[in-house]
CSV table of C-alpha atoms and ligand atoms in Angstrom, one decimal:
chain,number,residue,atom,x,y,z
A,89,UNK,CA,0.0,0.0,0.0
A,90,UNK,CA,1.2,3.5,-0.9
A,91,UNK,CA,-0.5,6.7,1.3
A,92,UNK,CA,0.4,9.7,-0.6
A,93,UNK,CA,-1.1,12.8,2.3
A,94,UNK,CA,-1.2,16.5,2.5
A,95,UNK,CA,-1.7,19.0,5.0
A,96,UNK,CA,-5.2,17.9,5.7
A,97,UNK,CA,-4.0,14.3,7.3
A,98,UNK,CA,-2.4,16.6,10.4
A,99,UNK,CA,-5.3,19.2,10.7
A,100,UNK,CA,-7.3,17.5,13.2
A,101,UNK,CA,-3.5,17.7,15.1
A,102,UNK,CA,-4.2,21.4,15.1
A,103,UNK,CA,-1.5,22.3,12.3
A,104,UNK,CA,-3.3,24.7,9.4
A,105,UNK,CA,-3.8,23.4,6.1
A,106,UNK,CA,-2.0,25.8,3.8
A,107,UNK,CA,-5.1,26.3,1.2
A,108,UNK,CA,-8.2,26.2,3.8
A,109,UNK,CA,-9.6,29.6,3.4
A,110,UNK,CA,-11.0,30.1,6.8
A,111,UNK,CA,-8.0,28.5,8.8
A,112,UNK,CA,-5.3,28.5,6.4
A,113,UNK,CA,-1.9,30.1,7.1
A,114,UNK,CA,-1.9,31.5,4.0
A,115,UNK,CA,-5.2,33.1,4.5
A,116,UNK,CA,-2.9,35.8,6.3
A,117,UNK,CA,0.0,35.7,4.2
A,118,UNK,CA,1.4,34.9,0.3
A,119,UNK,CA,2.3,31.8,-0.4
A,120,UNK,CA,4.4,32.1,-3.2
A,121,UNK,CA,6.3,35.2,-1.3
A,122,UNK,CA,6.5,33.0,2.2
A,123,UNK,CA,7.2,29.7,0.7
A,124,UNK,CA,9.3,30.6,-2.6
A,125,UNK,CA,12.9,30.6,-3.4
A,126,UNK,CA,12.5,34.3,-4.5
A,127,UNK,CA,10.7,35.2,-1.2
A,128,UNK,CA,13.9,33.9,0.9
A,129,UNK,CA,16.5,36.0,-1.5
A,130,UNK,CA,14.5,39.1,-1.1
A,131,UNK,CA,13.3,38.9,2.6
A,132,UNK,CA,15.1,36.0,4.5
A,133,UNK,CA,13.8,37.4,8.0
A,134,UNK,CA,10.7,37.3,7.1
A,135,UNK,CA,10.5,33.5,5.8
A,136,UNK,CA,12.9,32.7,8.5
A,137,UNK,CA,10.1,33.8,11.2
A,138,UNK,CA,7.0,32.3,9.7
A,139,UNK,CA,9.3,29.2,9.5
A,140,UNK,CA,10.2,29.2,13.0
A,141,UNK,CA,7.1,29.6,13.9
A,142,UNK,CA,6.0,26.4,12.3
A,143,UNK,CA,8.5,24.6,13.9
A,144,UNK,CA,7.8,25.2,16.8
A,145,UNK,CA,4.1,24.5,16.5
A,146,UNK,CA,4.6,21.4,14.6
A,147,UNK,CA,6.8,20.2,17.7
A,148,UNK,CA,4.1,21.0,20.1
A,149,UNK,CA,1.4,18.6,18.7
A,150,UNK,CA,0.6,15.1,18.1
A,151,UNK,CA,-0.2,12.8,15.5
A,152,UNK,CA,-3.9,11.7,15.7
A,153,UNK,CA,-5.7,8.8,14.5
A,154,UNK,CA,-5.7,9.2,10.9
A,155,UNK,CA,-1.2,9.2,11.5
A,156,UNK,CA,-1.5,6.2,13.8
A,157,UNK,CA,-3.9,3.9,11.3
A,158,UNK,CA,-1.5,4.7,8.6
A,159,UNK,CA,1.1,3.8,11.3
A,160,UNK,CA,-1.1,0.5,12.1
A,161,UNK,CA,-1.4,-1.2,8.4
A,162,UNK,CA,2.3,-2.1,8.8
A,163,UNK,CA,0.9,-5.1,10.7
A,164,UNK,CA,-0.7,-6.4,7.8
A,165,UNK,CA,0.6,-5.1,4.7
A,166,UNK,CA,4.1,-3.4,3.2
A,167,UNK,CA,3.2,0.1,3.9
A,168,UNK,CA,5.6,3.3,1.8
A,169,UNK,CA,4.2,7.0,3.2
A,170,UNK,CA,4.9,9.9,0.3
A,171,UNK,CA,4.3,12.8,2.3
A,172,UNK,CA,4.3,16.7,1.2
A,173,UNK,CA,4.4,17.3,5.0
A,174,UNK,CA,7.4,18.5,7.0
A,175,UNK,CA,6.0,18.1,10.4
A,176,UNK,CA,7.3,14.2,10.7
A,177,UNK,CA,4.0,13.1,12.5
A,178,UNK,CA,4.1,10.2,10.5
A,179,UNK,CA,7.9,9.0,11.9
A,180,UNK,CA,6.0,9.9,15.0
A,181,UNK,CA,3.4,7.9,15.1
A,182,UNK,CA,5.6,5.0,13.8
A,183,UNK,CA,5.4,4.1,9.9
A,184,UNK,CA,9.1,3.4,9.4
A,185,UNK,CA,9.0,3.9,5.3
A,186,UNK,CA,8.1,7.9,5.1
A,187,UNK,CA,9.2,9.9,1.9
A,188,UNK,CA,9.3,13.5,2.0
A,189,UNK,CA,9.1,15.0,-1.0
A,190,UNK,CA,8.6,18.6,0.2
A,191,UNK,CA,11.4,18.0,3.1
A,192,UNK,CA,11.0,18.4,6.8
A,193,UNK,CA,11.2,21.0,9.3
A,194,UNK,CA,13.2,19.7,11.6
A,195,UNK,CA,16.5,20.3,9.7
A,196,UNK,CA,18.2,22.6,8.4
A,197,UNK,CA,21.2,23.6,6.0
A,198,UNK,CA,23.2,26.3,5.5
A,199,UNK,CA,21.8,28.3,2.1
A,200,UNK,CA,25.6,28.5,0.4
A,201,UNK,CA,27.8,25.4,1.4
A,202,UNK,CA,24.7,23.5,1.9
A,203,UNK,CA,26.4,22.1,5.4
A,204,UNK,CA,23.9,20.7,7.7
A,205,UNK,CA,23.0,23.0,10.7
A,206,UNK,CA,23.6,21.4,14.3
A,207,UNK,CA,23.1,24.7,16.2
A,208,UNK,CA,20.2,25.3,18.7
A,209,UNK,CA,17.1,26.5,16.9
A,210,UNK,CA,16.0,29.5,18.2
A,211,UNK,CA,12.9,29.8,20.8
A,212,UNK,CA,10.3,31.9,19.6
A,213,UNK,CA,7.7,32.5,23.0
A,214,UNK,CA,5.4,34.5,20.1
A,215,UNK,CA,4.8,35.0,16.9
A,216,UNK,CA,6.7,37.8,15.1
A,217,UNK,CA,6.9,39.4,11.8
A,218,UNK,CA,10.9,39.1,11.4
A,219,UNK,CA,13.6,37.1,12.5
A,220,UNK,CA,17.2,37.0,11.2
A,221,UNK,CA,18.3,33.8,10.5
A,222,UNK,CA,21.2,32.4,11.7
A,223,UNK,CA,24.6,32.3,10.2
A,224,UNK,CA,26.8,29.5,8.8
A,225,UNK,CA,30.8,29.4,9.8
A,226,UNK,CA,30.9,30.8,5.8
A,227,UNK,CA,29.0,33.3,5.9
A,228,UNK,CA,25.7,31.9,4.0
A,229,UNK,CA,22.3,32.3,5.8
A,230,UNK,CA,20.5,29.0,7.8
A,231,UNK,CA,17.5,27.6,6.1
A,232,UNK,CA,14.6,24.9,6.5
A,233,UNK,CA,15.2,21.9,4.5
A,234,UNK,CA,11.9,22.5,2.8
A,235,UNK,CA,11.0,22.7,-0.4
A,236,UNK,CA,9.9,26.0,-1.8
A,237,UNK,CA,8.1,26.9,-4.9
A,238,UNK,CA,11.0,27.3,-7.6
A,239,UNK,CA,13.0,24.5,-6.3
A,240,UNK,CA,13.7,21.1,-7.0
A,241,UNK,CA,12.4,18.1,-5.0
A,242,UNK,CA,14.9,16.2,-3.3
A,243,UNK,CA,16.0,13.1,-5.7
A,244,UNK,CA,15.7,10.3,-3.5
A,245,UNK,CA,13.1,10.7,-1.8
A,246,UNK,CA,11.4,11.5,-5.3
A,247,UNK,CA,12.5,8.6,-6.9
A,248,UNK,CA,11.6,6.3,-3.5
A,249,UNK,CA,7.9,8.1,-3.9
A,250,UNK,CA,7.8,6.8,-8.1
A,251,UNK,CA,8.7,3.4,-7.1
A,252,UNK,CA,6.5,3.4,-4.0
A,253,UNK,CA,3.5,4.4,-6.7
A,254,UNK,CA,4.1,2.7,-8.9
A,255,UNK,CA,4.6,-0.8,-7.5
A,256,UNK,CA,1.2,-0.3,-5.3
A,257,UNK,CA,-1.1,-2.5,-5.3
A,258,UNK,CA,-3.3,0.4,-4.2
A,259,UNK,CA,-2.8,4.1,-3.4
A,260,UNK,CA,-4.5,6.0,-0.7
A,261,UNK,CA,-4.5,9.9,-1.1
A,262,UNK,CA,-5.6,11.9,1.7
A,263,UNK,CA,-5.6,15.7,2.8
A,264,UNK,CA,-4.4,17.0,-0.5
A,265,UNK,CA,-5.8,19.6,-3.1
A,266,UNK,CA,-3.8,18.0,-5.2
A,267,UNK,CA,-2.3,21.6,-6.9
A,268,UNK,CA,0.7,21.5,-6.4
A,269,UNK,CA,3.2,19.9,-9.0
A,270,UNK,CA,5.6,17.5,-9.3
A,271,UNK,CA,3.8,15.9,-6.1
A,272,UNK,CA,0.3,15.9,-7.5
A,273,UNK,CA,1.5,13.8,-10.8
A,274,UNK,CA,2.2,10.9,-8.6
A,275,UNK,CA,-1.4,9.6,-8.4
A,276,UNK,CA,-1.9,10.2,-11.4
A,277,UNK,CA,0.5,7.6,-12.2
A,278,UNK,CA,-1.2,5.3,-10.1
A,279,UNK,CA,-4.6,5.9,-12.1
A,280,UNK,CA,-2.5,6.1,-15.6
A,281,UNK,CA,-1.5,2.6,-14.5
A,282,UNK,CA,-4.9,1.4,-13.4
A,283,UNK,CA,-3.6,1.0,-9.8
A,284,UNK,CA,-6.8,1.5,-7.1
A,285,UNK,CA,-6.6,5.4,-6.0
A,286,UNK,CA,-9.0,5.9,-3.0
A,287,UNK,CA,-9.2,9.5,-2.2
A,288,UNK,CA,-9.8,10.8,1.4
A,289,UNK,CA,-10.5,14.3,1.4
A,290,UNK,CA,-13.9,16.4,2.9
A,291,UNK,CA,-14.0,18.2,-0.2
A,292,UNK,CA,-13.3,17.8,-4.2
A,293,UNK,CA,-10.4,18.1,-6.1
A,294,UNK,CA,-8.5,18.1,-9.0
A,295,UNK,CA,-8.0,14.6,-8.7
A,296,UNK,CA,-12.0,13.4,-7.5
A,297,UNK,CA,-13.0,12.7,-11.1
A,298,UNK,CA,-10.3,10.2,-12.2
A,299,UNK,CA,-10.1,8.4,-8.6
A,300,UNK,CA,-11.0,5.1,-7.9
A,301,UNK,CA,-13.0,6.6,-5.2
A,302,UNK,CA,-13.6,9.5,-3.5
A,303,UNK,CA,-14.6,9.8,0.3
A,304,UNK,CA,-15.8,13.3,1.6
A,305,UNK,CA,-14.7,11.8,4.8
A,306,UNK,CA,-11.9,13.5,7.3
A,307,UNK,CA,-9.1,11.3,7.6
A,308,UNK,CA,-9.5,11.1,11.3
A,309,UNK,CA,-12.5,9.3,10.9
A,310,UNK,CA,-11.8,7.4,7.3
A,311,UNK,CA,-8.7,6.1,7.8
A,312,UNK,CA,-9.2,4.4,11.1
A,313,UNK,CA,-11.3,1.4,9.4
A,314,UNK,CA,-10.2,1.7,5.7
A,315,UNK,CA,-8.7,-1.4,5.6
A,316,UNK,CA,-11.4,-3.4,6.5
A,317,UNK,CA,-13.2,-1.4,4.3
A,318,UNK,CA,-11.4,-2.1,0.8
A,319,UNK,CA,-12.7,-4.9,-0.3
A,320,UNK,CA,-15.9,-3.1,-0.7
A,321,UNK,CA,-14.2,-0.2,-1.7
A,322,UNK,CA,-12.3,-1.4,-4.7
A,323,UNK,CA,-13.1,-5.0,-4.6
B,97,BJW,C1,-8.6,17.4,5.0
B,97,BJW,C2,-8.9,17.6,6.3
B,97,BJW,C3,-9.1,16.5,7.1
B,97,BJW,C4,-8.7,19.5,5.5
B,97,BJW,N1,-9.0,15.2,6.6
B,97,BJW,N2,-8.5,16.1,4.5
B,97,BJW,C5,1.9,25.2,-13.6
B,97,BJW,C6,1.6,23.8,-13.7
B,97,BJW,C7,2.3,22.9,-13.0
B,97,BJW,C8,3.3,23.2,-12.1
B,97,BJW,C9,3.6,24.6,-12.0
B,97,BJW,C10,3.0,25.5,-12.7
B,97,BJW,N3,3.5,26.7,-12.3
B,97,BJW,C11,4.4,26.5,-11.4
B,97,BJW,C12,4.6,25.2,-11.2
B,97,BJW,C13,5.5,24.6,-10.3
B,97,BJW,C14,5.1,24.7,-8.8
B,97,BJW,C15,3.6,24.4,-8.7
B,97,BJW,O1,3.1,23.3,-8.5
B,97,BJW,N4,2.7,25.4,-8.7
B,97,BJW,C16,1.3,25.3,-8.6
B,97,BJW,C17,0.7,25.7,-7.3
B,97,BJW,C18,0.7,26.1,-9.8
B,97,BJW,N5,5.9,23.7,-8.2
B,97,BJW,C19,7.1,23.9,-7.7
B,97,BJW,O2,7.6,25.0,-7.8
B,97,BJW,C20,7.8,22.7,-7.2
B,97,BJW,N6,9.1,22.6,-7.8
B,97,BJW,C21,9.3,22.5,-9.1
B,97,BJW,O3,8.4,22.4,-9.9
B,97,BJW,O4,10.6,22.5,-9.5
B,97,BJW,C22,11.0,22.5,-10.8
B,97,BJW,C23,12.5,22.6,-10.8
B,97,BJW,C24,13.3,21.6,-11.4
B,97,BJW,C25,14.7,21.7,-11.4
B,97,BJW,C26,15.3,22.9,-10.8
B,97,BJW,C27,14.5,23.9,-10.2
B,97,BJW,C28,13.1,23.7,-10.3
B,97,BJW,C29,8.1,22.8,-5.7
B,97,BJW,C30,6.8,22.8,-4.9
B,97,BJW,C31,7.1,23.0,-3.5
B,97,BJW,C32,5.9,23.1,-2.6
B,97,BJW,N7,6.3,23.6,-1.3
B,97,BJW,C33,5.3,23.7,-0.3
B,97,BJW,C34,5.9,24.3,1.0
B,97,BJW,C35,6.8,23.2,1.7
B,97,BJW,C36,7.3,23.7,3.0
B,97,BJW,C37,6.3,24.1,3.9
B,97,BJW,O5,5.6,23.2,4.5
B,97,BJW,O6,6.1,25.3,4.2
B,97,BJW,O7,4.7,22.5,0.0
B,97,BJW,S1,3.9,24.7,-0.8
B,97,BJW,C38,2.6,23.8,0.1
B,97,BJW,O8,1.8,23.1,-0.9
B,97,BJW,C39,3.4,22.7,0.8
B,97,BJW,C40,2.5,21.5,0.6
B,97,BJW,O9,3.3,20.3,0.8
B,97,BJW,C41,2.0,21.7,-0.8
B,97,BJW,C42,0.7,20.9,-1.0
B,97,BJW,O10,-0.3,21.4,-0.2
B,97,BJW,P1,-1.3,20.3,0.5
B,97,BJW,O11,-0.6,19.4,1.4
B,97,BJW,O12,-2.1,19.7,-0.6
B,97,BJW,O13,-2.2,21.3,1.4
B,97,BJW,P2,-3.5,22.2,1.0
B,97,BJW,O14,-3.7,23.1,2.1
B,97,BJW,O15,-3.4,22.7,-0.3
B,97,BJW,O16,-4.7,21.1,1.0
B,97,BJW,C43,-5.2,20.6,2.2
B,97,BJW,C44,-6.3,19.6,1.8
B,97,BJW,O17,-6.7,18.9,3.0
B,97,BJW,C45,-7.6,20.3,1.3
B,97,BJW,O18,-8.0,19.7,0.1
B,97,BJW,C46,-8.6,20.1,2.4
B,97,BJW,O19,-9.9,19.9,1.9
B,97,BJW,C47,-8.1,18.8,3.0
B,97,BJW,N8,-8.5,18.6,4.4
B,97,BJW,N9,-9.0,19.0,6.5
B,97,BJW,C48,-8.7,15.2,5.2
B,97,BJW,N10,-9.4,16.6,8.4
B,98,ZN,ZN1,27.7,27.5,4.9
């Protein structure tokens, strides 16, 4: 089995989706300026604190139920997580193969030499607008190991997340709009393949029409009793 999830698998943890109008971080701020290659050249402090932030946050919560059934199937199938998150609750609730095509944000790299960070990560007791970042032995600024818009995915991990795809017997997608690109092409291999795609997700998306099925379920609910559910799901 191959879960490909999104932002929506950790909402019921308490950490924003990024697209959810109502909730959504980027509700209050730019996504392409916040999260963006060009964003970090032109105002480092400014990503650097909204990043922060998140880290902090995502370190404060838990995984829920829809991490830990995920976390479950490993008793009874081979289980591969491709996850867009960077908030590793899904090494925290114990699913051992994780890929992260969009990174994580508990590392972090030095934005010239590329050298790995092992400094403290600074406290942040609120949130503010601006934060310098701090500053590698040469000189070159301290980033997350994200991914931003603009910049490549990370090779292994993408070419795990192919493989993963496509030798599923069946892909689950869940918590995704499904907008963003290369990540959203992967179950669209799956279906391009005729590989089961169930989708869990409380509203449409892009990918609703060609998927096996769609449930307008939240995955805290849905993905507790999936597996017993398959058979009559795909048969
Ligand atoms: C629930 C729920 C519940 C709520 N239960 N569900 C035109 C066409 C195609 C591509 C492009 C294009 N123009 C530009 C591009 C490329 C661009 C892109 O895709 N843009 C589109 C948006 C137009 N892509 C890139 O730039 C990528 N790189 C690239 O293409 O590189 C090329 C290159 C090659 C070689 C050299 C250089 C360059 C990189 C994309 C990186 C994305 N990064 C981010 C930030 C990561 C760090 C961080 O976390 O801050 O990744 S953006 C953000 O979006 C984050 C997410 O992983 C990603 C996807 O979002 P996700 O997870 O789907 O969240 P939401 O909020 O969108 O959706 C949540 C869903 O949950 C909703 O559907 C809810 O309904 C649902 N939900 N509660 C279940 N309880
Ligand atoms: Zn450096």
């Amino acid at each position: 089995m191959t879960v490909f999830s999104g932002a929506g698998i950790s909402a019921e943890s308490g950490v924003p989706t990024f697209r959810d109008v109502e909730t959504g971080l980027w509700a209050e701020v730019d996504p392409y300026e916040i999260s963006s290659a060009d964003g970090w050249r032109s105002h480092p402090d400014r990503v650097w604190a909204w990043y922060l932030w998140r880290h902090h946050m995502m370190g404060a919560v838990a995984p829920n139920n829809a991490h830990r059934a995920v976390a479950a199937w490993e008793d009874y199938a081979d289980v591969h997580v491709v996850t867009q998150n960077v908030d590793n609750l899904h090494e925290r609730a114990g699913s051992k193969q994780v890929y992260h095509v969009h990174g994580s944000l508990f590392e972090f790299h030095c934005d010239r030499c590329g050298a790995a960070y092992l400094g403290e990560v600074p406290a942040m007791p609120e949130p503010v607008e601006s934060v310098d970042p701090p500053r590698c032995v040469c000189g070159g600024l301290i980033r997350p190991n994200v991914v931003w818009f603009g910049e490549a995915l990370p090779d292994r991990a993408w070419q795990q997340s192919v493989d993963a795809v496509i030798n599923a017997d069946v892909v689950v997608v869940v918590g995704t709009s499904s907008v963003v690109y290369p990540a959203a092409g992967l179950p669209e291999l799956a279906v391009a393949s005729g590989t089961p795609v169930i989708e869990v997700n409380p509203e449409p998306t892009p990918l609703t029409s060609t998927a096996t099925v769609s449930l307008r379920e939240k995955a805290g609910a849905a993905l507790p009793g999936l597996l017993q559910r398959l058979p009559a799901l795909i048969g």
